[in-house]
Amino acid sequence: DIQLTQSPSFLSASIGDRVTLTCRASQAISNYLLWFQQKPGKAPKLLIFGATTLQSGVPSRFGGSASGTEFTLTITSLQPEDFATYYCQQIKTYPLTFGGGTKVDIK
Amino acid sequence: EVHLVESGGGLVKPGGSLRLSCAASGISVGAAYINWVRQAPGKGLEWVGRIEDKADGGTSNYATPVKGRFTISRDDASNTVYLTLSSLTTDDTAMYYCSAGYWSSDWGPGTQVTVSS
């Protein structure tokens, strides 16, 4: 199975900060990488597909990048509604797998 | 607009079975990838399985912990996808979500499954 390792597991940040979340795959997955945001008690929300493409309706402060097996989600200016847990998922190979998540909390 | 609603969750004893439903509107389940994802209390997301759209073969694939115990099926007439859970253990206790699309762009609110004696 392809393992996805997200770092950090927990991130404390302030409004307006630029934050970068990382997801490393245990093997090559090309650009078959999704990013989701989840708030407590809610279903996940798709932010990024194809590693770098912003889902319709998602604010442009969110961005995705890829380099080999390392993927990043960047939020350029953290807003109050961005405090949540973020997950990456690979859809290259079955079984599909999620990373362990990064919780972004208020400093 | 795509709308998904899960149902069928509840309390079940270890070893028991349950069938969850994912009712869809705004899409045809036969022409969509439908995923099932679960989340145990206080834990992260875990992919459970997926049924592909008919144009791509319509096959189902499963996560290792559920293979042989869970089955995904669909009913085009009711536009519903089902997840049948069997030989349940306490480790299967979780919120179960369905999502639609190759990129899982649309999600339902989830249905809670609790396995306990």
PDB file of C-alpha atoms in Angstrom:
ATOM      1  CA  ASP A   1       0.000   0.000   0.000  1.00  0.00           C
ATOM      2  CA  ILE A   2       1.123   3.575  -0.641  1.00  0.00           C
ATOM      3  CA  GLN A   3       1.796   5.430   2.612  1.00  0.00           C
ATOM      4  CA  LEU A   4       1.216   9.177   2.878  1.00  0.00           C
ATOM      5  CA  THR A   5       3.042  10.999   5.669  1.00  0.00           C
ATOM      6  CA  GLN A   6       1.748  14.444   6.571  1.00  0.00           C
ATOM      7  CA  SER A   7       3.804  16.948   8.508  1.00  0.00           C
ATOM      8  CA  PRO A   8       3.494  18.560  10.868  1.00  0.00           C
ATOM      9  CA  SER A   9       0.708  16.730  12.686  1.00  0.00           C
ATOM     10  CA  PHE A  10      -0.211  19.926  14.472  1.00  0.00           C
ATOM     11  CA  LEU A  11       0.445  23.542  13.558  1.00  0.00           C
ATOM     12  CA  SER A  12      -0.308  26.606  15.614  1.00  0.00           C
ATOM     13  CA  ALA A  13      -0.595  29.814  13.582  1.00  0.00           C
ATOM     14  CA  SER A  14      -2.010  33.341  13.635  1.00  0.00           C
ATOM     15  CA  ILE A  15      -4.450  35.133  11.375  1.00  0.00           C
ATOM     16  CA  GLY A  16      -2.597  36.411   8.322  1.00  0.00           C
ATOM     17  CA  ASP A  17       0.220  33.859   8.579  1.00  0.00           C
ATOM     18  CA  ARG A  18       1.483  31.943   5.584  1.00  0.00           C
ATOM     19  CA  VAL A  19       1.365  28.223   6.345  1.00  0.00           C
ATOM     20  CA  THR A  20       2.748  25.250   4.455  1.00  0.00           C
ATOM     21  CA  LEU A  21       1.582  21.690   4.986  1.00  0.00           C
ATOM     22  CA  THR A  22       3.503  18.733   3.567  1.00  0.00           C
ATOM     23  CA  CYS A  23       2.439  15.302   2.339  1.00  0.00           C
ATOM     24  CA  ARG A  24       5.077  12.745   1.329  1.00  0.00           C
ATOM     25  CA  ALA A  25       4.207   9.602  -0.602  1.00  0.00           C
ATOM     26  CA  SER A  26       6.083   6.329  -0.126  1.00  0.00           C
ATOM     27  CA  GLN A  27       6.245   5.853  -3.895  1.00  0.00           C
ATOM     28  CA  ALA A  28       5.544   7.765  -7.087  1.00  0.00           C
ATOM     29  CA  ILE A  29       1.928   8.819  -7.542  1.00  0.00           C
ATOM     30  CA  SER A  30       2.370  11.358 -10.349  1.00  0.00           C
ATOM     31  CA  ASN A  31      -0.206  14.111  -9.686  1.00  0.00           C
ATOM     32  CA  TYR A  32      -2.925  11.825  -8.330  1.00  0.00           C
ATOM     33  CA  LEU A  33      -3.121  13.723  -5.053  1.00  0.00           C
ATOM     34  CA  LEU A  34      -6.072  15.432  -3.412  1.00  0.00           C
ATOM     35  CA  TRP A  35      -6.243  17.856  -0.487  1.00  0.00           C
ATOM     36  CA  PHE A  36      -9.261  18.083   1.810  1.00  0.00           C
ATOM     37  CA  GLN A  37     -10.260  20.399   4.644  1.00  0.00           C
ATOM     38  CA  GLN A  38     -12.366  19.059   7.508  1.00  0.00           C
ATOM     39  CA  LYS A  39     -13.976  20.976  10.345  1.00  0.00           C
ATOM     40  CA  PRO A  40     -15.265  19.270  13.515  1.00  0.00           C
ATOM     41  CA  GLY A  41     -18.513  17.382  12.986  1.00  0.00           C
ATOM     42  CA  LYS A  42     -18.518  18.067   9.252  1.00  0.00           C
ATOM     43  CA  ALA A  43     -17.755  16.090   6.111  1.00  0.00           C
ATOM     44  CA  PRO A  44     -14.459  16.769   4.353  1.00  0.00           C
ATOM     45  CA  LYS A  45     -14.351  19.433   1.647  1.00  0.00           C
ATOM     46  CA  LEU A  46     -12.248  19.073  -1.505  1.00  0.00           C
ATOM     47  CA  LEU A  47      -9.729  21.904  -1.886  1.00  0.00           C
ATOM     48  CA  ILE A  48      -7.225  20.735  -4.492  1.00  0.00           C
ATOM     49  CA  PHE A  49      -7.232  17.949  -7.091  1.00  0.00           C
ATOM     50  CA  GLY A  50      -4.494  16.803  -9.436  1.00  0.00           C
ATOM     51  CA  ALA A  51      -2.011  18.036  -6.806  1.00  0.00           C
ATOM     52  CA  THR A  52      -2.195  21.661  -8.005  1.00  0.00           C
ATOM     53  CA  THR A  53      -5.689  22.477  -9.355  1.00  0.00           C
ATOM     54  CA  LEU A  54      -7.965  24.539  -7.153  1.00  0.00           C
ATOM     55  CA  GLN A  55     -11.505  23.177  -6.816  1.00  0.00           C
ATOM     56  CA  SER A  56     -14.224  25.585  -7.956  1.00  0.00           C
ATOM     57  CA  GLY A  57     -15.284  27.946  -5.200  1.00  0.00           C
ATOM     58  CA  VAL A  58     -12.176  27.485  -3.070  1.00  0.00           C
ATOM     59  CA  PRO A  59     -10.440  30.790  -2.198  1.00  0.00           C
ATOM     60  CA  SER A  60      -7.285  31.587  -4.135  1.00  0.00           C
ATOM     61  CA  ARG A  61      -5.242  31.842  -0.920  1.00  0.00           C
ATOM     62  CA  PHE A  62      -5.079  28.030  -1.085  1.00  0.00           C
ATOM     63  CA  GLY A  63      -2.492  26.540  -3.418  1.00  0.00           C
ATOM     64  CA  GLY A  64      -0.951  23.164  -4.104  1.00  0.00           C
ATOM     65  CA  SER A  65       2.459  22.196  -5.438  1.00  0.00           C
ATOM     66  CA  ALA A  66       4.343  18.992  -6.171  1.00  0.00           C
ATOM     67  CA  SER A  67       7.940  17.873  -6.443  1.00  0.00           C
ATOM     68  CA  GLY A  68       8.498  14.169  -6.983  1.00  0.00           C
ATOM     69  CA  THR A  69       6.814  12.401  -4.094  1.00  0.00           C
ATOM     70  CA  GLU A  70       6.527  15.536  -1.949  1.00  0.00           C
ATOM     71  CA  PHE A  71       3.373  17.619  -2.084  1.00  0.00           C
ATOM     72  CA  THR A  72       2.557  20.858  -0.329  1.00  0.00           C
ATOM     73  CA  LEU A  73      -0.585  22.788   0.495  1.00  0.00           C
ATOM     74  CA  THR A  74       0.027  26.471   1.127  1.00  0.00           C
ATOM     75  CA  ILE A  75      -2.362  28.979   2.634  1.00  0.00           C
ATOM     76  CA  THR A  76      -0.954  32.406   1.842  1.00  0.00           C
ATOM     77  CA  SER A  77      -2.857  34.409   4.478  1.00  0.00           C
ATOM     78  CA  LEU A  78      -4.604  32.354   7.136  1.00  0.00           C
ATOM     79  CA  GLN A  79      -8.205  33.371   7.790  1.00  0.00           C
ATOM     80  CA  PRO A  80     -10.408  32.500  10.819  1.00  0.00           C
ATOM     81  CA  GLU A  81     -12.398  29.996   8.767  1.00  0.00           C
ATOM     82  CA  ASP A  82      -9.224  28.117   7.801  1.00  0.00           C
ATOM     83  CA  PHE A  83      -8.665  26.626  11.246  1.00  0.00           C
ATOM     84  CA  ALA A  84      -9.381  22.979  10.560  1.00  0.00           C
ATOM     85  CA  THR A  85      -7.722  19.641   9.870  1.00  0.00           C
ATOM     86  CA  TYR A  86      -6.241  19.041   6.425  1.00  0.00           C
ATOM     87  CA  TYR A  87      -5.826  15.641   4.771  1.00  0.00           C
ATOM     88  CA  CYS A  88      -4.100  14.499   1.616  1.00  0.00           C
ATOM     89  CA  GLN A  89      -5.249  11.437  -0.322  1.00  0.00           C
ATOM     90  CA  GLN A  90      -3.629   9.495  -3.156  1.00  0.00           C
ATOM     91  CA  ILE A  91      -5.882   8.129  -5.886  1.00  0.00           C
ATOM     92  CA  LYS A  92      -3.142   6.655  -8.085  1.00  0.00           C
ATOM     93  CA  THR A  93      -3.301   3.061  -6.865  1.00  0.00           C
ATOM     94  CA  TYR A  94      -5.722   0.854  -4.968  1.00  0.00           C
ATOM     95  CA  PRO A  95      -6.101   0.748  -2.078  1.00  0.00           C
ATOM     96  CA  LEU A  96      -6.543   4.502  -2.013  1.00  0.00           C
ATOM     97  CA  THR A  97      -5.003   6.013   1.118  1.00  0.00           C
ATOM     98  CA  PHE A  98      -5.177   9.152   3.228  1.00  0.00           C
ATOM     99  CA  GLY A  99      -2.447  10.861   5.157  1.00  0.00           C
ATOM    100  CA  GLY A 100      -2.765  11.161   8.914  1.00  0.00           C
ATOM    101  CA  GLY A 101      -3.814  14.817   8.758  1.00  0.00           C
ATOM    102  CA  THR A 102      -2.506  18.189   9.916  1.00  0.00           C
ATOM    103  CA  LYS A 103      -4.540  20.130  12.448  1.00  0.00           C
ATOM    104  CA  VAL A 104      -4.192  23.902  12.086  1.00  0.00           C
ATOM    105  CA  ASP A 105      -5.018  25.678  15.330  1.00  0.00           C
ATOM    106  CA  ILE A 106      -5.079  29.265  16.512  1.00  0.00           C
ATOM    107  CA  LYS A 107      -1.939  30.548  18.201  1.00  0.00           C
TER     108      LYS A 107
ATOM    109  CA  GLU B   1     -26.133  20.528  -7.808  1.00  0.00           C
ATOM    110  CA  VAL B   2     -25.038  17.177  -6.405  1.00  0.00           C
ATOM    111  CA  HIS B   3     -26.658  16.089  -3.155  1.00  0.00           C
ATOM    112  CA  LEU B   4     -25.767  12.928  -1.214  1.00  0.00           C
ATOM    113  CA  VAL B   5     -27.468  11.562   1.894  1.00  0.00           C
ATOM    114  CA  GLU B   6     -26.282   8.533   3.846  1.00  0.00           C
ATOM    115  CA  SER B   7     -28.589   6.444   6.005  1.00  0.00           C
ATOM    116  CA  GLY B   8     -28.796   3.042   7.662  1.00  0.00           C
ATOM    117  CA  GLY B   9     -26.329   3.525  10.463  1.00  0.00           C
ATOM    118  CA  GLY B  10     -27.006   2.471  14.039  1.00  0.00           C
ATOM    119  CA  LEU B  11     -25.975   0.226  16.903  1.00  0.00           C
ATOM    120  CA  VAL B  12     -25.052  -3.350  16.005  1.00  0.00           C
ATOM    121  CA  LYS B  13     -23.486  -6.204  17.971  1.00  0.00           C
ATOM    122  CA  PRO B  14     -20.058  -7.631  17.093  1.00  0.00           C
ATOM    123  CA  GLY B  15     -20.405 -10.177  14.328  1.00  0.00           C
ATOM    124  CA  GLY B  16     -23.498  -8.479  13.012  1.00  0.00           C
ATOM    125  CA  SER B  17     -24.325  -6.910   9.679  1.00  0.00           C
ATOM    126  CA  LEU B  18     -25.655  -3.596   8.427  1.00  0.00           C
ATOM    127  CA  ARG B  19     -26.473  -2.000   5.082  1.00  0.00           C
ATOM    128  CA  LEU B  20     -25.742   1.660   4.564  1.00  0.00           C
ATOM    129  CA  SER B  21     -27.335   3.687   1.776  1.00  0.00           C
ATOM    130  CA  CYS B  22     -26.048   6.680  -0.146  1.00  0.00           C
ATOM    131  CA  ALA B  23     -28.948   8.325  -1.963  1.00  0.00           C
ATOM    132  CA  ALA B  24     -27.889  10.692  -4.728  1.00  0.00           C
ATOM    133  CA  SER B  25     -29.505  13.547  -6.604  1.00  0.00           C
ATOM    134  CA  GLY B  26     -27.976  15.750  -9.270  1.00  0.00           C
ATOM    135  CA  ILE B  27     -25.919  12.863 -10.633  1.00  0.00           C
ATOM    136  CA  SER B  28     -26.537   9.361 -11.913  1.00  0.00           C
ATOM    137  CA  VAL B  29     -24.781   6.846  -9.651  1.00  0.00           C
ATOM    138  CA  GLY B  30     -24.181   4.585 -12.662  1.00  0.00           C
ATOM    139  CA  ALA B  31     -22.163   7.325 -14.310  1.00  0.00           C
ATOM    140  CA  ALA B  32     -20.121   8.324 -11.278  1.00  0.00           C
ATOM    141  CA  TYR B  33     -17.361   7.091  -9.025  1.00  0.00           C
ATOM    142  CA  ILE B  34     -18.802   6.656  -5.540  1.00  0.00           C
ATOM    143  CA  ASN B  35     -16.489   6.315  -2.558  1.00  0.00           C
ATOM    144  CA  TRP B  36     -17.043   5.255   1.020  1.00  0.00           C
ATOM    145  CA  VAL B  37     -14.804   6.781   3.681  1.00  0.00           C
ATOM    146  CA  ARG B  38     -14.991   6.321   7.449  1.00  0.00           C
ATOM    147  CA  GLN B  39     -13.712   8.150  10.480  1.00  0.00           C
ATOM    148  CA  ALA B  40     -13.413   6.515  13.882  1.00  0.00           C
ATOM    149  CA  PRO B  41     -14.015   8.797  16.888  1.00  0.00           C
ATOM    150  CA  GLY B  42     -11.120  11.234  17.261  1.00  0.00           C
ATOM    151  CA  LYS B  43      -9.208   9.664  14.369  1.00  0.00           C
ATOM    152  CA  GLY B  44      -8.357  10.536  10.783  1.00  0.00           C
ATOM    153  CA  LEU B  45     -10.050   9.652   7.531  1.00  0.00           C
ATOM    154  CA  GLU B  46      -9.864   6.064   6.264  1.00  0.00           C
ATOM    155  CA  TRP B  47     -10.799   5.081   2.715  1.00  0.00           C
ATOM    156  CA  VAL B  48     -13.146   2.074   2.757  1.00  0.00           C
ATOM    157  CA  GLY B  49     -13.895   1.381  -0.887  1.00  0.00           C
ATOM    158  CA  ARG B  50     -15.053   2.684  -4.246  1.00  0.00           C
ATOM    159  CA  ILE B  51     -17.307   1.616  -7.086  1.00  0.00           C
ATOM    160  CA  GLU B  52     -16.292   2.913 -10.497  1.00  0.00           C
ATOM    161  CA  ASP B  53     -18.681   4.290 -13.058  1.00  0.00           C
ATOM    162  CA  LYS B  54     -20.040   1.850 -15.620  1.00  0.00           C
ATOM    163  CA  ALA B  55     -18.106   3.433 -18.471  1.00  0.00           C
ATOM    164  CA  ASP B  56     -14.862   2.538 -16.682  1.00  0.00           C
ATOM    165  CA  GLY B  57     -15.969  -1.002 -15.879  1.00  0.00           C
ATOM    166  CA  GLY B  58     -18.107  -0.519 -12.804  1.00  0.00           C
ATOM    167  CA  THR B  59     -15.791  -2.528 -10.557  1.00  0.00           C
ATOM    168  CA  SER B  60     -15.467  -2.178  -6.796  1.00  0.00           C
ATOM    169  CA  ASN B  61     -12.249  -2.001  -4.796  1.00  0.00           C
ATOM    170  CA  TYR B  62     -11.770  -2.150  -1.042  1.00  0.00           C
ATOM    171  CA  ALA B  63      -9.351  -1.281   1.714  1.00  0.00           C
ATOM    172  CA  THR B  64      -7.461  -4.241   3.172  1.00  0.00           C
ATOM    173  CA  PRO B  65      -9.200  -4.167   6.622  1.00  0.00           C
ATOM    174  CA  VAL B  66     -12.649  -4.537   5.046  1.00  0.00           C
ATOM    175  CA  LYS B  67     -11.964  -6.720   2.011  1.00  0.00           C
ATOM    176  CA  GLY B  68     -14.162  -9.809   2.101  1.00  0.00           C
ATOM    177  CA  ARG B  69     -16.443  -8.288   4.750  1.00  0.00           C
ATOM    178  CA  PHE B  70     -17.810  -5.155   3.040  1.00  0.00           C
ATOM    179  CA  THR B  71     -19.527  -4.968  -0.349  1.00  0.00           C
ATOM    180  CA  ILE B  72     -20.445  -1.943  -2.460  1.00  0.00           C
ATOM    181  CA  SER B  73     -23.363  -2.179  -4.858  1.00  0.00           C
ATOM    182  CA  ARG B  74     -25.669   0.221  -6.660  1.00  0.00           C
ATOM    183  CA  ASP B  75     -29.281   0.426  -7.760  1.00  0.00           C
ATOM    184  CA  ASP B  76     -29.776   2.627 -10.803  1.00  0.00           C
ATOM    185  CA  ALA B  77     -33.557   2.715 -10.408  1.00  0.00           C
ATOM    186  CA  SER B  78     -33.371   4.360  -6.985  1.00  0.00           C
ATOM    187  CA  ASN B  79     -30.101   6.149  -7.786  1.00  0.00           C
ATOM    188  CA  THR B  80     -28.595   4.743  -4.588  1.00  0.00           C
ATOM    189  CA  VAL B  81     -25.273   3.143  -3.708  1.00  0.00           C
ATOM    190  CA  TYR B  82     -25.095   0.652  -0.845  1.00  0.00           C
ATOM    191  CA  LEU B  83     -22.337  -0.413   1.495  1.00  0.00           C
ATOM    192  CA  THR B  84     -23.093  -3.780   3.105  1.00  0.00           C
ATOM    193  CA  LEU B  85     -21.053  -4.382   6.242  1.00  0.00           C
ATOM    194  CA  SER B  86     -20.705  -7.875   7.713  1.00  0.00           C
ATOM    195  CA  SER B  87     -18.682  -9.657  10.406  1.00  0.00           C
ATOM    196  CA  LEU B  88     -18.495  -6.337  12.193  1.00  0.00           C
ATOM    197  CA  THR B  89     -16.014  -5.690  15.001  1.00  0.00           C
ATOM    198  CA  THR B  90     -15.616  -2.804  17.410  1.00  0.00           C
ATOM    199  CA  ASP B  91     -12.882  -1.460  15.103  1.00  0.00           C
ATOM    200  CA  ASP B  92     -15.580  -0.723  12.511  1.00  0.00           C
ATOM    201  CA  THR B  93     -17.209   1.857  14.799  1.00  0.00           C
ATOM    202  CA  ALA B  94     -17.051   5.114  12.855  1.00  0.00           C
ATOM    203  CA  MET B  95     -18.873   7.813  10.952  1.00  0.00           C
ATOM    204  CA  TYR B  96     -19.317   6.558   7.399  1.00  0.00           C
ATOM    205  CA  TYR B  97     -19.360   9.047   4.527  1.00  0.00           C
ATOM    206  CA  CYS B  98     -20.078   8.580   0.833  1.00  0.00           C
ATOM    207  CA  SER B  99     -18.544  10.885  -1.739  1.00  0.00           C
ATOM    208  CA  ALA B 100     -19.084  11.278  -5.453  1.00  0.00           C
ATOM    209  CA  GLY B 101     -16.709  11.914  -8.304  1.00  0.00           C
ATOM    210  CA  TYR B 102     -13.235  10.775  -9.293  1.00  0.00           C
ATOM    211  CA  TRP B 103     -11.905  13.603  -7.113  1.00  0.00           C
ATOM    212  CA  SER B 104     -14.500  13.103  -4.327  1.00  0.00           C
ATOM    213  CA  SER B 105     -15.810  16.599  -4.930  1.00  0.00           C
ATOM    214  CA  ASP B 106     -19.190  16.062  -3.234  1.00  0.00           C
ATOM    215  CA  TRP B 107     -19.862  14.476   0.147  1.00  0.00           C
ATOM    216  CA  GLY B 108     -22.824  13.482   2.239  1.00  0.00           C
ATOM    217  CA  PRO B 109     -23.136  14.405   5.949  1.00  0.00           C
ATOM    218  CA  GLY B 110     -22.378  10.839   7.079  1.00  0.00           C
ATOM    219  CA  THR B 111     -24.106   8.111   9.080  1.00  0.00           C
ATOM    220  CA  GLN B 112     -22.845   6.755  12.408  1.00  0.00           C
ATOM    221  CA  VAL B 113     -22.144   3.052  12.881  1.00  0.00           C
ATOM    222  CA  THR B 114     -21.500   1.807  16.416  1.00  0.00           C
ATOM    223  CA  VAL B 115     -20.450  -1.790  17.011  1.00  0.00           C
ATOM    224  CA  SER B 116     -20.870  -2.748  20.651  1.00  0.00           C
ATOM    225  CA  SER B 117     -22.199  -5.599  22.754  1.00  0.00           C
TER     226      SER B 117
END
